[in-house]
PDB file of C-alpha atoms in Angstrom:
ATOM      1  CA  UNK A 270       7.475  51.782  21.914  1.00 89.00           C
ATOM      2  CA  UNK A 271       5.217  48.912  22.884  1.00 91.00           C
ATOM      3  CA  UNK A 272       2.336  50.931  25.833  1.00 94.00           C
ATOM      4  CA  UNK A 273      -0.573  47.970  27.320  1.00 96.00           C
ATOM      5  CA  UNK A 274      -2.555  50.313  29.351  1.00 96.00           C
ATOM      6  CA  UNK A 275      -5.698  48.719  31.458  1.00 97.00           C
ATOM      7  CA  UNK A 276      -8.940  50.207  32.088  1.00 97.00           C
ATOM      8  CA  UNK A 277     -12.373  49.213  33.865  1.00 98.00           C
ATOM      9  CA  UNK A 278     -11.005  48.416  36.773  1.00 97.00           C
ATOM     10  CA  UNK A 279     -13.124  49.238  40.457  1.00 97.00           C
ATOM     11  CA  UNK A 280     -15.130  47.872  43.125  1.00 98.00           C
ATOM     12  CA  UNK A 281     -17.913  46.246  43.534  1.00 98.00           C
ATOM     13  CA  UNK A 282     -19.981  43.414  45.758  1.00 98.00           C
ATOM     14  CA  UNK A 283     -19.454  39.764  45.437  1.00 98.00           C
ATOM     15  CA  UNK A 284     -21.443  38.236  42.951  1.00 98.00           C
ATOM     16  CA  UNK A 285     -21.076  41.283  40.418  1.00 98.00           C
ATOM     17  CA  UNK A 286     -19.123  41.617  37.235  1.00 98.00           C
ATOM     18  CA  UNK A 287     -16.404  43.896  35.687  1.00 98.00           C
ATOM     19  CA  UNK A 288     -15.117  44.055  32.143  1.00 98.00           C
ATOM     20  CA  UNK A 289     -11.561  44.919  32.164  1.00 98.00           C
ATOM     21  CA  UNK A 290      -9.691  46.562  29.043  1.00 98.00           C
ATOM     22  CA  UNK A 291      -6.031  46.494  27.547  1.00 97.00           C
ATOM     23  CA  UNK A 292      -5.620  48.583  24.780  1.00 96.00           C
ATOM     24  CA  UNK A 293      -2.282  47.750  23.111  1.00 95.00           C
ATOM     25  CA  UNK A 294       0.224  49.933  20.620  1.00 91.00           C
ATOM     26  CA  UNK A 295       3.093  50.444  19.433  1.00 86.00           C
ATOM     27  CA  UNK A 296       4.287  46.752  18.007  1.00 84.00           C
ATOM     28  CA  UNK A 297       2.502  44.195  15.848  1.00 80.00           C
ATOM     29  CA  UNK A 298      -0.932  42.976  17.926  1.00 79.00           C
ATOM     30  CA  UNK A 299      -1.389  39.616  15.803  1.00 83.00           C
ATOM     31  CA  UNK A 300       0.469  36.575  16.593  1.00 84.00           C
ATOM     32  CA  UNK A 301       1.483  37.409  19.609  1.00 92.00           C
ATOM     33  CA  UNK A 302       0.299  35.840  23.251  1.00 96.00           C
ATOM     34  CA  UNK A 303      -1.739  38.323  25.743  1.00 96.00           C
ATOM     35  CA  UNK A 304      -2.362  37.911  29.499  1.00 97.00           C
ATOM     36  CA  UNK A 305      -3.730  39.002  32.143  1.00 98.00           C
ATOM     37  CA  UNK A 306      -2.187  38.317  35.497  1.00 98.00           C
ATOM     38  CA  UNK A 307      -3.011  39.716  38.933  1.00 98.00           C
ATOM     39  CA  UNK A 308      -1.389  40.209  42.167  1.00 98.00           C
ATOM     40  CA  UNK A 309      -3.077  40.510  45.884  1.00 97.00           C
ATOM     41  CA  UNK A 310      -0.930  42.512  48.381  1.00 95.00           C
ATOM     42  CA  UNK A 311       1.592  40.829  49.865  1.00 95.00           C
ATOM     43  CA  UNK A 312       1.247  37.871  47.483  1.00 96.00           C
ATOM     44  CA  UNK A 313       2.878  36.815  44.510  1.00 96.00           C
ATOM     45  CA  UNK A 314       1.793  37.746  40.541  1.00 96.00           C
ATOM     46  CA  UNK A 315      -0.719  35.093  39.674  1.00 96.00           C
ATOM     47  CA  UNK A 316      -1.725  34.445  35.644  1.00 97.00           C
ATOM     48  CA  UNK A 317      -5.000  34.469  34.841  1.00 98.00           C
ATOM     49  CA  UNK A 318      -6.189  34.471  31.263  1.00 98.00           C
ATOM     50  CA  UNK A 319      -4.133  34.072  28.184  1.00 98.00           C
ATOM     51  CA  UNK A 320      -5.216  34.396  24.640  1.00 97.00           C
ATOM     52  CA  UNK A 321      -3.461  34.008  21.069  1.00 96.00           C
ATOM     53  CA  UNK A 322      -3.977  36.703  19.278  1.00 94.00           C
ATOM     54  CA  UNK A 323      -3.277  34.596  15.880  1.00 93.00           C
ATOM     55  CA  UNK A 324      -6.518  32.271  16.278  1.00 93.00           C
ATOM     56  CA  UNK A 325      -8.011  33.511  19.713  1.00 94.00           C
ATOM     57  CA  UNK A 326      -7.498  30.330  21.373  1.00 96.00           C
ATOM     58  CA  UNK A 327      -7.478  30.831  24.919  1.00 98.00           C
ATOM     59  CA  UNK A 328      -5.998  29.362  28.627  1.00 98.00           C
ATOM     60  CA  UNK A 329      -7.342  29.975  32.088  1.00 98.00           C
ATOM     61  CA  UNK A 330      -5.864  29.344  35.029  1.00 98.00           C
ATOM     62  CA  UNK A 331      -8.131  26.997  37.401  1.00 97.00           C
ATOM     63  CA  UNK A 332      -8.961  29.433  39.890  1.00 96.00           C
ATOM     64  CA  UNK A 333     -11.042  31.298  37.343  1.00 98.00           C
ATOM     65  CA  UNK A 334     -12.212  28.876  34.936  1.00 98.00           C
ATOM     66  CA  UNK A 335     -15.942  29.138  34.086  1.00 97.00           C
ATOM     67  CA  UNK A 336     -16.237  33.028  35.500  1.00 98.00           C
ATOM     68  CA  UNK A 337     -13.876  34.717  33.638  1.00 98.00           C
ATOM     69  CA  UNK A 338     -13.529  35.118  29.767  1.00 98.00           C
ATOM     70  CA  UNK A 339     -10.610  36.431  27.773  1.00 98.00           C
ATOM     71  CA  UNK A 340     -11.537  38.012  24.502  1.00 98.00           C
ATOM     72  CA  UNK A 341     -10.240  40.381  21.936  1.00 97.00           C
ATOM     73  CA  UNK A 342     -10.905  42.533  19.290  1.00 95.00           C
ATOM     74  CA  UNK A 343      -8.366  42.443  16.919  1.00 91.00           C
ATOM     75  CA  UNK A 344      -9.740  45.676  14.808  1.00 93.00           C
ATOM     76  CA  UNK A 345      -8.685  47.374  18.088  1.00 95.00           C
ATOM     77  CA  UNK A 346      -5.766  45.995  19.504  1.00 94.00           C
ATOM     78  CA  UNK A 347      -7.586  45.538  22.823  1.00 96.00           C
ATOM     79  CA  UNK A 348      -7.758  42.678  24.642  1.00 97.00           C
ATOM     80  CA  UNK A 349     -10.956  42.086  27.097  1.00 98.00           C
ATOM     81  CA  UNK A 350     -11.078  40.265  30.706  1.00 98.00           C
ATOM     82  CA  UNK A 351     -14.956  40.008  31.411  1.00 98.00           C
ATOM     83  CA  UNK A 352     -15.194  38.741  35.260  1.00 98.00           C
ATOM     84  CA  UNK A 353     -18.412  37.346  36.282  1.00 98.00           C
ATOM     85  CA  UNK A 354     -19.516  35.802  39.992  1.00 98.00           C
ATOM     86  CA  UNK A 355     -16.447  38.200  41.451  1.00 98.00           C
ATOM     87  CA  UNK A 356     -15.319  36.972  44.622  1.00 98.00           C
ATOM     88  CA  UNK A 357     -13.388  38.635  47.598  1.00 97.00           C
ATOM     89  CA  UNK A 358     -10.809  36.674  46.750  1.00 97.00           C
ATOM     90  CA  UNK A 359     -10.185  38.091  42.949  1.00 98.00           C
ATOM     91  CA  UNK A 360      -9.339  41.299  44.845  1.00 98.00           C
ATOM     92  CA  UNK A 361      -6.114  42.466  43.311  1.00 98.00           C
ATOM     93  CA  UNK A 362      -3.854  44.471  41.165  1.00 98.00           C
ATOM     94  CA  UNK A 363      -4.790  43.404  37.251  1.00 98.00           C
ATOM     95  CA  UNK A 364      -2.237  43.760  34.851  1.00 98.00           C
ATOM     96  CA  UNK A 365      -2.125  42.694  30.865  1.00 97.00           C
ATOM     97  CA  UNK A 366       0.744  41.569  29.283  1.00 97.00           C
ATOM     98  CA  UNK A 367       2.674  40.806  26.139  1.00 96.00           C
ATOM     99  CA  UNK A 368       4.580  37.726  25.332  1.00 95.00           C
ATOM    100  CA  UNK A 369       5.913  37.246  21.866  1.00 91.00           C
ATOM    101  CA  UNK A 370       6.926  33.721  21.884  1.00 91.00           C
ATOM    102  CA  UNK A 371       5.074  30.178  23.056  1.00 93.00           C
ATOM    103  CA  UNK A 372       5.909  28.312  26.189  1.00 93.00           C
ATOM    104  CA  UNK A 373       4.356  27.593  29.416  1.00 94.00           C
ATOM    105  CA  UNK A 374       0.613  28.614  29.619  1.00 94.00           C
ATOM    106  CA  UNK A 375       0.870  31.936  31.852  1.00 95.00           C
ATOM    107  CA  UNK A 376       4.471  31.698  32.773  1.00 94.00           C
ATOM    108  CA  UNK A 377       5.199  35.547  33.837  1.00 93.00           C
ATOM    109  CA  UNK A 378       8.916  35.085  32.356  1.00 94.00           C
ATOM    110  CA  UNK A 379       7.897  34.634  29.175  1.00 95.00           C
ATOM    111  CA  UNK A 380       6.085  37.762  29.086  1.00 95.00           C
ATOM    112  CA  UNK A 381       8.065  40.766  27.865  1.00 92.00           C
ATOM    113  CA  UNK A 382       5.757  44.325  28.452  1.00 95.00           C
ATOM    114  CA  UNK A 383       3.177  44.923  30.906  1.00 97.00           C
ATOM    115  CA  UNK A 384       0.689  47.247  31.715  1.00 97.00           C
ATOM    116  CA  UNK A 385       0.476  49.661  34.562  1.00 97.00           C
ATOM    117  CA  UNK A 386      -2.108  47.668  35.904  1.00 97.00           C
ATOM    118  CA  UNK A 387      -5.789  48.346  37.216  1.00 98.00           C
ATOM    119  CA  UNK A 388      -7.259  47.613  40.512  1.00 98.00           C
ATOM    120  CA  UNK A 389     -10.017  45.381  41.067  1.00 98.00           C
ATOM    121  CA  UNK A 390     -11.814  45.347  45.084  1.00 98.00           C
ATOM    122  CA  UNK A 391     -14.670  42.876  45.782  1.00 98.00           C
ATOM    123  CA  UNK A 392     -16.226  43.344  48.667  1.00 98.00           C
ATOM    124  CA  UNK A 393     -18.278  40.662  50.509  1.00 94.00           C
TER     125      UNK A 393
END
C-alpha cells in the first residue's frame, strides 16, 4: 500500500524559509517521478517541483524557480521541498505526489498517490 505523508509544514513571515518532507513507502521509490503541488483556498492544485528519482533531475514550475529546491534522499525514500524568500502568495495546502510514468512536467493526471498534504501560511 503506497502512504506519501508530508511534514514541516507551518507559518512563518515573508522572507523566511521552510523545509518540507515526504517520506514515501510501500512501492518501489527509484525510477519513479515525485512532486510537489499546492493548492490556495478556493483555487485550483498548482505543481510545483518535480524530481526523477532515477537520476534526480529536476522541473520547477516558473512561479518558484530560483527559491525553491526539490531534493531527495534516496537512502530514505523522502523527498525534500526547501522554500526560501517565502512569499504571501506560496500560502497553501502542500501535497507530494507519485507518478510512475513520464509525460507532461507537473501534469496532476499523471500522478497516481498523494499525500495528505501539509499547510504552509506566510504572513506579510
Amino acid at each position: 500500500q503506497v502512504q506519501l505523508v508530508e511534514s514541516g509544514g507551518g507559518s512563518v513571515q515573508a522572507g523566511g524559509s521552510l523545509r518540507l518532507s515526504c517520506a514515501a513507502s510501500g512501492y518501489t521509490y527509484r525510477f519513479n517521478y515525485m512532486g510537489w503541488f499546492r493548492q490556495a483556498a478556493g483555487k485550483e492544485r498548482e505543481g510545483v517541483a518535480e524530481i526523477y528519482t532515477g537520476t534526480g533531475s529536476t522541473y520547477y514550475a516558473d512561479s518558484v524557480k530560483g527559491r525553491f529546491t526539490i531534493s531527495q534522499d534516496n537512502a530514505k525514500n523522502t523527498v525534500y521541498l526547501q522554500m526560501n524568500s517565502l512569499k504571501p502568495e506560496d500560502t497553501a495546502m502542500y501535497y507530494c505526489a507519485v507518478a510512475t510514468y513520464p509525460g507532461r512536467f507537473l501534469d496532476p493526471v499523471r500522478y497516481n498517490y498523494w499525500g495528505q498534504g501539509t499547510q504552509v501560511t506566510v504572513s506579510s
